[in-house]
Amino acid sequence: MEEPSFLTSYRRTKNEAPPYFVNRLPIQCRYEYQMPRDVLQKELRKSLELIQRMAISDSLSSHTGCVNTLDWHEDGRHLLSGSDDHSLIIWDTIQQGAAAPFTIKTEHQGNIFSAKFLHQPDAFVSASGDGLVIRAQLAEGLVQQRPFKCHTGTTYRVLPLVDDAASFISCSEDSTVRLFDVRQEYSNCKERPGCPHSLLVNMEKAVSAMALNPARPFDLAIGCSDSTITLYDRRKMDKALNRIRLQTVKNMPRRITSLQYDRRGSQLLANVLAEKIQLLDLRVGQQLEMGTAKKLQDAKELLPSDAMPIKRLRLRGDWSDTGPQSRPGQRPAAANAAAPSSSSRFMVEISDLMTTWMRNQMTVSQPPAVAPTPSPAAAPAVVAPRRTPLVPTTDRSGHGGRNDSAIEDLLASTHAAAAQQKAPENMVSLKPLVQYSGHRSSRTMIKEACFWDDGYIMSGSDCGRIFIWHRASGRLLNVKEGDAHVVNCLQPHPFDFLLATSGIDYDVKLWRPILEEADFDEDAAQSIVDVNNQMLEETRDTVTVPALAVVQILRQMAARRNQQAQPTVNPAQAEAESSDSQEEL
């Protein structure tokens, strides 16, 4: 079989000068610098004017589902994408018209959430919602796929090891982080879920984010669903270097959706569900005293009963609170056209019905407040039971719904679980160096935040926009519309002034500074920020449920209604009627 065109172009150009974007800048930006092109390119990436002139220059369309992951190859020419359509695509971003994208139909049965090149254009690894991890290799025009079925839950991230091209790391909802080495015998394991051989560490909490330190490749950061980040040296996984609990609103446990070290390895960027993005200075964290977790736990126990509000339910597939046109308090009917569809009206009615029913169930089952024994150091107080989420705010599909159908999860205890969650004693509370706000991140668990050069921070948002902040101050510098619903992925080019983004739309968008002048409007941006802040409060505690859960709720509601409709029979009267019936017989 003929070699894929993208490999041919790679072999032809890998020893040539990379195609720097400076040659394609608008005429007014072509400066006659007497410096090497790579130095010029680095200087251009620092330009705020060019950042504010960025716009969509190309749209790469071939996927038939949401595009959940992007990765640039180190050659700067090829881009890897993975999608809900279970396929991977390798794009040649230089010869888009001349070279057709190379599509790989994978063995994944779930949405692909992460895909990475393995430091060569003909080998890559991917992970999906069904827990499957696949290493693919191109050989003589054919794609050889090697599956790893060790995970028992959704696999969110895969990371290739810089120091070992044959190994990669994955993390999962099943609380495990695994290290795969294709040279080992267990690499052929296909039917052993929960396989102990690849286990690197069990975090005892769902793991949805990881990062490797580019300055010290053995340093591994692991982000979990309880707002914690654990730092390890991969050579000594028996003991953590540090455990950090992020500061969140009301100390609520929140899922970490992405982690990234800066290029010096001294700072860590964390994107947290329904919270601000946080930049952590790890050098400060190493100087903090350990054992502050108990203070956090004590503070959490003093939360008022309304600190964890009753959740509102949302049907999976309802994206009415996302996109550039979404507004606070807006229902699906208002978000759509003037004449809403019957399906939109149905989703509104069902959502309201389920929410009312869930509130009633929680009211009935709500235990009385418990008055603890007062201590001499504290005034007498009544501590109400704390409530935990009925189900995670977002789901194992990555887009805001749960794959499991157990209605018991929806009706889980609203007070006991939180009381039982005790933080490890060696946890530190690390105050963020800088926080970045104005965006909205509550609908998806794969939303990324990243560095642009050394001076800027970027993130996607549930409002369908890209947000860019000044790294040192946290000041918002640009807002760009990038998706009809949600922007999840942002991947800066390794050296060019080029950004790749994706989200709920079925395409990949490429951004370059092609506008004639900067178009950042601070007043318009502030209006967007105000709307996002209001909607974040509305959706912070909203739960997305799948259709099967809706069916189960409706069945239980119907059963309860039938029980209530049946007339109450006096036991004495029933016994008398039974005696009369026996006498007649």
XYZ file of C-alpha atoms in Angstrom:
585
model
C 0.000 0.000 0.000
C 1.167 3.509 -0.789
C 2.681 5.518 2.037
C 0.318 8.172 3.487
C 0.981 11.597 2.006
C 1.568 13.199 5.373
C 4.480 10.813 6.015
C 5.951 11.577 2.598
C 5.828 15.309 3.272
C 7.367 14.760 6.697
C 10.315 12.793 5.346
C 10.853 15.405 2.643
C 10.874 18.402 4.969
C 12.140 17.122 8.312
C 15.690 18.342 7.580
C 14.603 21.626 6.026
C 13.934 24.925 7.733
C 10.496 24.871 9.363
C 7.758 26.866 7.600
C 7.754 29.907 9.840
C 4.659 32.025 9.758
C 6.677 35.228 9.508
C 6.777 34.750 5.723
C 2.961 34.774 5.630
C 2.333 37.766 7.870
C 0.323 40.691 6.443
C 2.498 43.114 4.492
C 2.481 45.702 7.300
C 3.973 43.102 9.701
C 6.936 42.032 7.578
C 9.741 43.654 9.485
C 13.284 43.585 8.194
C 14.939 42.282 11.351
C 18.580 41.293 11.175
C 18.122 38.191 13.342
C 17.548 34.463 12.851
C 14.014 33.501 11.969
C 13.522 31.414 15.095
C 14.451 34.384 17.278
C 12.149 36.637 15.273
C 9.328 34.154 15.606
C 9.730 33.996 19.370
C 9.638 37.780 19.586
C 6.491 37.932 17.476
C 4.677 35.553 19.832
C 5.188 38.081 22.617
C 3.376 40.826 20.707
C 0.086 41.827 22.337
C -0.933 43.616 19.146
C -0.662 40.412 17.132
C -2.530 38.467 19.808
C -5.388 40.938 19.597
C -5.395 40.613 15.802
C -5.901 36.856 15.833
C -8.820 35.442 13.865
C -9.846 32.130 12.335
C -7.777 31.602 9.189
C -8.709 27.983 8.408
C -11.327 25.423 9.361
C -10.352 21.747 9.126
C -13.511 19.725 8.561
C -13.605 15.951 8.322
C -14.788 14.676 11.709
C -18.450 13.770 12.234
C -18.495 14.397 15.988
C -17.194 16.762 18.645
C -13.410 17.182 18.487
C -12.101 16.525 21.994
C -8.330 16.479 21.653
C -5.565 18.138 19.622
C -1.811 17.624 19.513
C 0.890 19.242 17.376
C 3.777 17.149 16.169
C 7.181 18.591 16.980
C 7.776 19.249 13.261
C 5.110 21.971 13.478
C 3.421 20.747 10.334
C 1.152 17.893 11.379
C -1.785 18.113 13.765
C -3.494 15.123 15.396
C -7.180 15.274 16.388
C -9.568 12.830 18.077
C -13.345 12.900 18.126
C -16.651 11.472 19.300
C -16.757 9.685 15.937
C -14.078 7.268 17.306
C -11.580 8.325 14.649
C -8.191 10.023 14.631
C -7.160 12.424 11.879
C -3.670 13.646 11.007
C -3.792 17.013 9.245
C -1.084 18.557 7.091
C -1.561 22.205 8.056
C 0.806 23.474 5.352
C -0.590 21.707 2.277
C -4.241 21.561 3.290
C -5.533 21.644 -0.262
C -2.920 19.391 -1.825
C -2.799 16.723 0.890
C -5.993 15.078 2.108
C -6.187 14.432 5.859
C -5.196 10.944 6.926
C -8.091 9.308 8.825
C -7.716 6.353 11.172
C -10.779 4.378 12.227
C -9.858 3.191 15.686
C -11.124 0.309 17.808
C -12.466 2.752 20.398
C -16.135 2.305 21.277
C -16.356 5.525 23.279
C -15.579 9.171 22.636
C -11.853 9.793 22.171
C -10.737 12.255 24.849
C -6.973 12.286 24.432
C -4.529 11.569 21.608
C -0.799 12.252 21.426
C 2.056 11.772 18.972
C 4.776 9.505 20.335
C 7.632 11.779 19.216
C 7.350 10.498 15.647
C 4.659 11.081 13.006
C 3.892 7.408 12.441
C 3.126 6.411 16.057
C 0.541 7.797 18.443
C -1.575 6.840 21.429
C -5.222 7.569 22.242
C -7.698 7.070 25.100
C -11.487 7.072 25.218
C -14.626 7.011 27.308
C -14.784 3.214 27.270
C -11.480 3.066 29.163
C -9.575 1.719 26.182
C -6.033 2.921 25.477
C -4.678 2.250 21.977
C -1.183 2.620 20.619
C -1.268 2.892 16.826
C 1.670 2.434 14.468
C 1.793 3.038 10.735
C 3.669 0.342 8.854
C 3.737 0.046 5.061
C 0.606 2.138 4.748
C -1.350 0.033 7.259
C -2.389 1.011 10.773
C -1.501 -1.494 13.475
C -3.500 -0.931 16.659
C -2.504 -2.391 20.008
C -5.259 -2.063 22.640
C -4.726 -1.890 26.401
C -7.833 -2.736 28.428
C -6.426 -2.315 31.914
C -8.591 0.671 32.879
C -12.099 0.027 34.195
C -13.404 3.573 33.757
C -13.256 6.491 31.366
C -9.662 7.348 30.423
C -9.159 11.102 30.186
C -5.487 11.732 29.400
C -2.480 10.021 27.865
C 1.041 11.442 28.004
C 4.092 10.178 26.094
C 7.340 10.042 28.024
C 10.009 12.355 26.662
C 12.806 10.084 27.844
C 11.277 6.834 26.548
C 9.522 6.639 23.175
C 8.159 3.159 23.962
C 6.271 4.221 27.095
C 3.304 6.419 27.942
C 1.099 7.245 30.945
C -2.700 7.297 31.229
C -5.193 8.376 33.907
C -8.777 7.332 34.466
C -12.052 7.687 36.309
C -11.153 4.370 37.988
C -8.700 6.323 40.210
C -5.588 4.804 38.647
C -2.609 6.190 36.777
C -0.932 3.576 34.589
C 2.418 3.294 32.850
C 2.485 1.271 29.641
C 5.685 -0.005 28.063
C 5.074 -1.688 24.708
C 8.230 -3.758 25.178
C 6.781 -5.525 28.213
C 4.876 -8.798 28.069
C 1.693 -7.349 29.560
C 1.428 -5.052 26.538
C -0.455 -7.877 24.826
C -3.021 -8.000 27.633
C -6.462 -7.524 26.089
C -8.965 -9.046 28.501
C -7.705 -8.213 31.965
C -9.541 -5.189 33.355
C -7.898 -3.881 36.474
C -4.558 -5.417 35.462
C -2.010 -4.780 38.260
C 1.075 -4.953 36.038
C 0.668 -1.510 34.451
C -0.442 0.220 37.670
C 1.689 3.230 38.559
C -0.417 4.589 41.442
C -3.976 4.370 42.771
C -5.182 7.818 43.840
C -8.472 6.562 45.372
C -10.174 9.449 43.556
C -11.095 9.885 39.910
C -8.078 11.221 37.999
C -8.887 13.558 35.115
C -5.697 15.584 34.575
C -1.945 15.004 34.402
C 1.163 16.926 33.416
C 4.863 16.155 33.026
C 7.460 18.752 33.954
C 9.381 19.781 30.782
C 12.369 20.911 32.854
C 12.426 17.740 34.990
C 10.676 14.972 33.012
C 10.495 12.677 36.042
C 8.160 15.113 37.832
C 4.509 14.132 37.414
C 1.489 16.197 38.527
C -1.824 14.366 38.992
C -5.142 16.213 39.301
C -8.173 14.547 40.882
C -11.901 15.110 41.285
C -11.574 16.453 44.850
C -9.626 19.656 44.039
C -6.298 18.032 44.882
C -3.028 17.915 42.971
C -0.376 15.369 43.905
C 3.229 15.768 42.793
C 5.384 12.680 42.271
C 8.830 11.704 41.118
C 8.103 8.840 38.691
C 11.157 6.993 39.937
C 9.807 6.914 43.515
C 6.040 6.561 43.304
C 5.761 5.093 46.801
C 5.816 8.584 48.328
C 4.399 11.859 47.009
C 6.615 14.927 46.835
C 3.701 17.159 47.752
C -0.090 17.175 47.986
C -1.928 20.400 47.237
C -5.572 21.221 47.863
C -6.774 24.048 45.634
C -8.829 26.871 47.057
C -12.413 26.720 45.782
C -15.704 28.488 46.459
C -17.021 27.321 49.868
C -14.215 24.732 49.917
C -16.308 22.511 47.673
C -14.434 19.620 46.012
C -14.095 20.377 42.310
C -12.736 18.319 39.439
C -9.482 19.441 37.845
C -9.862 19.375 34.052
C -6.317 20.217 32.920
C -2.807 20.765 34.251
C 0.251 22.263 32.563
C 3.732 23.144 33.791
C 5.420 26.253 32.498
C 8.601 25.677 30.508
C 10.816 26.291 33.552
C 8.877 23.738 35.594
C 8.450 26.040 38.589
C 4.785 26.967 38.073
C 1.701 24.870 37.408
C -1.478 26.008 35.639
C -4.692 24.321 36.823
C -8.101 24.554 35.171
C -10.800 23.664 37.710
C -14.441 22.868 37.054
C -16.755 25.788 37.912
C -13.849 27.788 39.354
C -11.225 30.300 38.318
C -8.068 29.112 36.593
C -5.183 29.036 39.077
C -1.460 29.562 38.561
C 0.514 27.905 41.354
C 4.092 28.675 42.325
C 5.481 25.286 43.310
C 8.583 26.812 44.875
C 6.349 28.463 47.468
C 4.435 25.221 47.966
C 7.628 23.430 48.976
C 8.108 25.885 51.828
C 4.613 25.510 53.314
C 4.069 23.499 56.451
C 2.402 20.160 55.993
C -0.686 19.011 57.869
C -3.040 21.883 57.058
C -5.702 19.529 55.784
C -7.311 19.264 59.209
C -7.851 23.026 59.265
C -9.552 22.794 55.893
C -11.692 19.924 57.117
C -12.700 21.827 60.260
C -13.658 24.860 58.193
C -15.685 22.699 55.847
C -17.644 21.220 58.759
C -18.784 24.700 59.756
C -20.455 25.350 56.411
C -24.129 26.317 56.696
C -26.739 23.911 55.415
C -27.323 26.011 52.327
C -23.647 26.015 51.373
C -24.260 23.073 49.073
C -27.485 23.937 47.261
C -29.966 21.452 45.903
C -28.929 20.523 42.397
C -30.865 21.342 39.292
C -31.083 18.637 36.670
C -30.332 19.047 32.992
C -30.947 16.536 30.225
C -27.945 15.350 28.263
C -27.917 17.040 24.882
C -29.320 20.288 26.250
C -26.672 22.861 25.286
C -28.999 25.843 25.663
C -26.845 27.416 28.380
C -23.738 27.387 26.171
C -22.551 29.392 23.192
C -22.187 33.112 22.494
C -25.952 33.734 22.611
C -26.580 32.152 26.042
C -27.877 34.453 28.774
C -28.620 34.162 32.519
C -31.982 32.596 33.331
C -32.452 31.599 29.723
C -34.407 28.457 28.962
C -33.908 26.373 25.810
C -36.980 27.891 24.197
C -35.521 31.363 24.518
C -32.072 30.319 23.408
C -33.281 28.917 20.129
C -35.236 30.515 17.350
C -38.517 32.369 17.836
C -40.443 29.130 17.330
C -38.814 26.538 19.591
C -38.924 22.910 18.584
C -41.131 20.400 20.365
C -38.004 18.584 21.578
C -36.744 21.788 23.232
C -40.051 22.325 25.011
C -40.091 18.678 26.101
C -36.579 18.969 27.561
C -37.593 22.064 29.527
C -40.707 20.389 30.938
C -38.904 17.167 31.852
C -36.029 19.071 33.461
C -38.411 21.118 35.600
C -40.391 18.007 36.531
C -37.296 16.061 37.560
C -35.907 18.965 39.563
C -39.147 19.379 41.506
C -39.306 15.654 42.222
C -35.684 15.534 43.355
C -36.214 18.478 45.695
C -39.233 16.744 47.218
C -37.262 13.532 47.709
C -34.448 15.409 49.411
C -36.899 17.257 51.659
C -38.527 14.010 52.755
C -35.213 12.273 53.414
C -33.456 15.289 54.951
C -32.345 14.360 58.487
C -32.671 16.843 61.339
C -29.786 19.098 62.160
C -27.232 17.698 64.553
C -26.024 19.777 67.453
C -22.426 18.850 68.241
C -21.024 19.005 71.728
C -19.750 22.557 72.140
C -16.126 23.050 72.985
C -14.810 25.720 75.343
C -13.093 27.425 72.420
C -16.231 27.780 70.369
C -19.624 29.317 70.951
C -22.607 26.949 70.913
C -23.738 26.354 67.363
C -25.944 24.021 65.381
C -24.067 22.410 62.515
C -26.423 21.303 59.772
C -25.565 18.214 57.757
C -23.491 18.869 54.675
C -24.665 17.851 51.288
C -22.678 16.303 48.505
C -23.456 16.354 44.783
C -26.130 13.896 43.762
C -24.025 13.057 40.749
C -20.873 14.665 39.378
C -21.472 18.020 37.722
C -20.181 16.577 34.492
C -19.879 13.055 33.339
C -17.848 10.188 32.088
C -18.753 11.108 28.527
C -16.835 14.340 28.995
C -19.763 16.410 27.784
C -21.952 16.596 30.827
C -23.937 13.397 31.452
C -23.394 10.052 33.131
C -22.987 6.763 31.307
C -24.126 4.671 34.250
C -27.868 4.365 34.764
C -28.158 3.730 38.499
C -30.871 5.971 39.849
C -29.425 5.329 43.280
C -26.552 7.612 42.314
C -29.019 10.421 41.807
C -30.628 9.769 45.200
C -27.389 9.231 47.093
C -27.085 10.480 50.618
C -26.851 14.260 50.721
C -25.106 14.492 54.051
C -23.128 11.396 55.070
C -20.652 11.159 52.204
C -19.138 14.589 52.707
C -18.718 13.983 56.426
C -16.712 10.863 55.682
C -14.294 12.569 53.274
C -11.161 13.237 55.274
C -8.168 14.861 53.621
C -4.723 13.301 54.064
C -2.669 14.812 56.852
C 0.222 15.718 54.538
C -1.917 18.069 52.435
C -1.000 21.727 51.919
C -3.266 24.593 50.992
C -1.460 26.643 48.369
C -2.683 30.138 47.607
C -2.663 30.791 43.840
C -0.015 33.121 42.534
C -2.558 34.489 40.019
C -6.187 33.641 39.217
C -7.827 34.074 35.805
C -11.554 34.691 35.600
C -14.288 35.829 33.247
C -14.680 32.562 31.373
C -17.151 29.795 32.281
C -16.170 26.160 32.797
C -18.939 23.948 34.163
C -20.201 21.823 31.270
C -17.266 19.640 30.189
C -14.476 17.770 31.962
C -11.901 18.114 29.187
C -11.565 21.896 29.070
C -7.957 23.017 28.733
C -5.989 26.040 29.876
C -2.514 26.651 28.470
C 0.438 29.003 28.282
C 1.002 31.152 25.210
C 4.730 31.882 25.221
C 5.806 33.041 28.700
C 3.536 36.033 29.050
C -0.046 34.902 28.405
C -2.664 32.368 29.516
C -5.425 30.947 27.284
C -8.564 28.933 27.972
C -11.805 27.874 26.346
C -15.226 28.605 27.792
C -18.810 27.357 27.906
C -19.819 30.571 26.164
C -18.060 29.338 23.012
C -15.182 31.810 23.273
C -11.430 31.849 23.793
C -10.134 33.965 26.678
C -6.598 35.356 26.826
C -5.113 36.883 29.983
C -1.874 38.582 30.955
C 0.008 35.926 32.877
C 1.519 38.094 35.598
C -1.496 40.267 36.418
C -4.504 38.168 35.365
C -5.850 41.059 33.272
C -8.125 40.013 30.410
C -6.545 40.958 27.071
C -8.708 39.321 24.422
C -11.948 37.400 23.885
C -12.626 35.549 20.619
C -15.669 33.587 19.491
C -14.523 30.061 18.608
C -17.457 27.630 18.775
C -21.234 27.534 18.563
C -21.357 25.998 22.049
C -18.133 25.249 23.971
C -14.407 25.641 23.298
C -12.603 22.754 25.001
C -9.158 22.384 23.417
C -6.428 24.933 22.747
C -3.041 23.899 21.376
C -0.470 26.594 20.523
C 1.875 25.756 17.672
C 5.314 24.628 18.918
C 7.057 27.644 17.355
C 4.758 29.415 14.880
C 2.263 32.203 15.588
C -0.584 29.727 15.170
C -3.267 28.358 17.489
C -5.463 25.285 17.005
C -8.799 25.042 18.847
C -11.782 22.694 18.948
C -14.943 21.996 20.918
C -18.504 20.872 20.357
C -18.365 21.889 16.684
C -17.199 19.155 14.327
C -14.197 21.060 12.958
C -10.725 22.188 14.021
C -10.077 25.923 13.801
C -6.690 27.509 13.097
C -6.021 31.053 14.325
C -3.489 33.546 12.963
C -3.007 37.345 13.324
C -4.715 38.162 10.035
C -6.824 41.154 11.093
C -5.756 44.601 9.918
C -5.810 45.936 13.479
C -6.536 44.860 17.037
C -10.252 44.394 17.676
C -10.351 43.974 21.459
C -13.269 45.932 22.933
C -12.916 46.181 26.716
C -16.543 47.221 27.278
C -17.880 44.328 25.196
C -15.500 41.947 26.961
C -16.710 43.147 30.354
C -20.311 42.500 29.318
C -19.351 38.947 28.352
C -17.588 38.483 31.688
C -20.639 39.728 33.610
C -22.918 37.301 31.776
C -20.508 34.420 32.363
C -20.254 35.175 36.077
C -24.035 35.142 36.440
C -24.426 31.955 34.432
C -21.616 30.279 36.339
C -23.586 30.767 39.541
C -26.678 29.338 37.851
C -24.927 26.282 36.431
C -22.304 25.651 39.123
C -24.517 23.047 40.812
C -26.462 21.809 37.797
C -26.321 18.088 37.098
C -26.596 16.575 33.621
C -28.397 13.225 33.432
C -28.780 10.792 30.501
C -32.082 9.752 28.976
C -32.067 6.390 30.766
C -31.918 8.110 34.140
C -34.874 10.255 33.069
C -36.861 7.132 32.234
C -36.089 5.659 35.644
C -37.112 8.857 37.406
C -40.378 9.002 35.478
C -41.091 5.380 36.391
C -40.496 6.048 40.064
C -42.660 9.162 39.902
C -45.468 7.159 38.293
C -45.152 4.422 40.920
C -45.312 6.976 43.732
C -48.323 8.614 42.135
C -50.129 5.277 41.845
C -49.438 4.495 45.495
C -50.790 7.853 46.577
C -53.908 7.403 44.422
C -54.868 4.122 46.076
C -57.485 4.602 48.889
C -56.326 3.949 52.419
C -58.037 0.870 53.935
C -58.694 0.534 57.657
C -57.160 -2.790 58.870
C -60.273 -3.647 60.943
C -62.524 -2.941 57.978
C -60.327 -5.054 55.709
C -60.493 -7.963 58.190
C -64.290 -7.700 58.399
C -64.627 -7.674 54.629
C -62.368 -10.725 54.443
C -64.556 -12.587 56.993
C -67.709 -11.719 55.055
C -66.128 -13.057 51.885
C -65.213 -16.327 53.569
C -68.764 -16.725 54.944
C -70.231 -16.273 51.473
C -67.927 -19.004 50.208
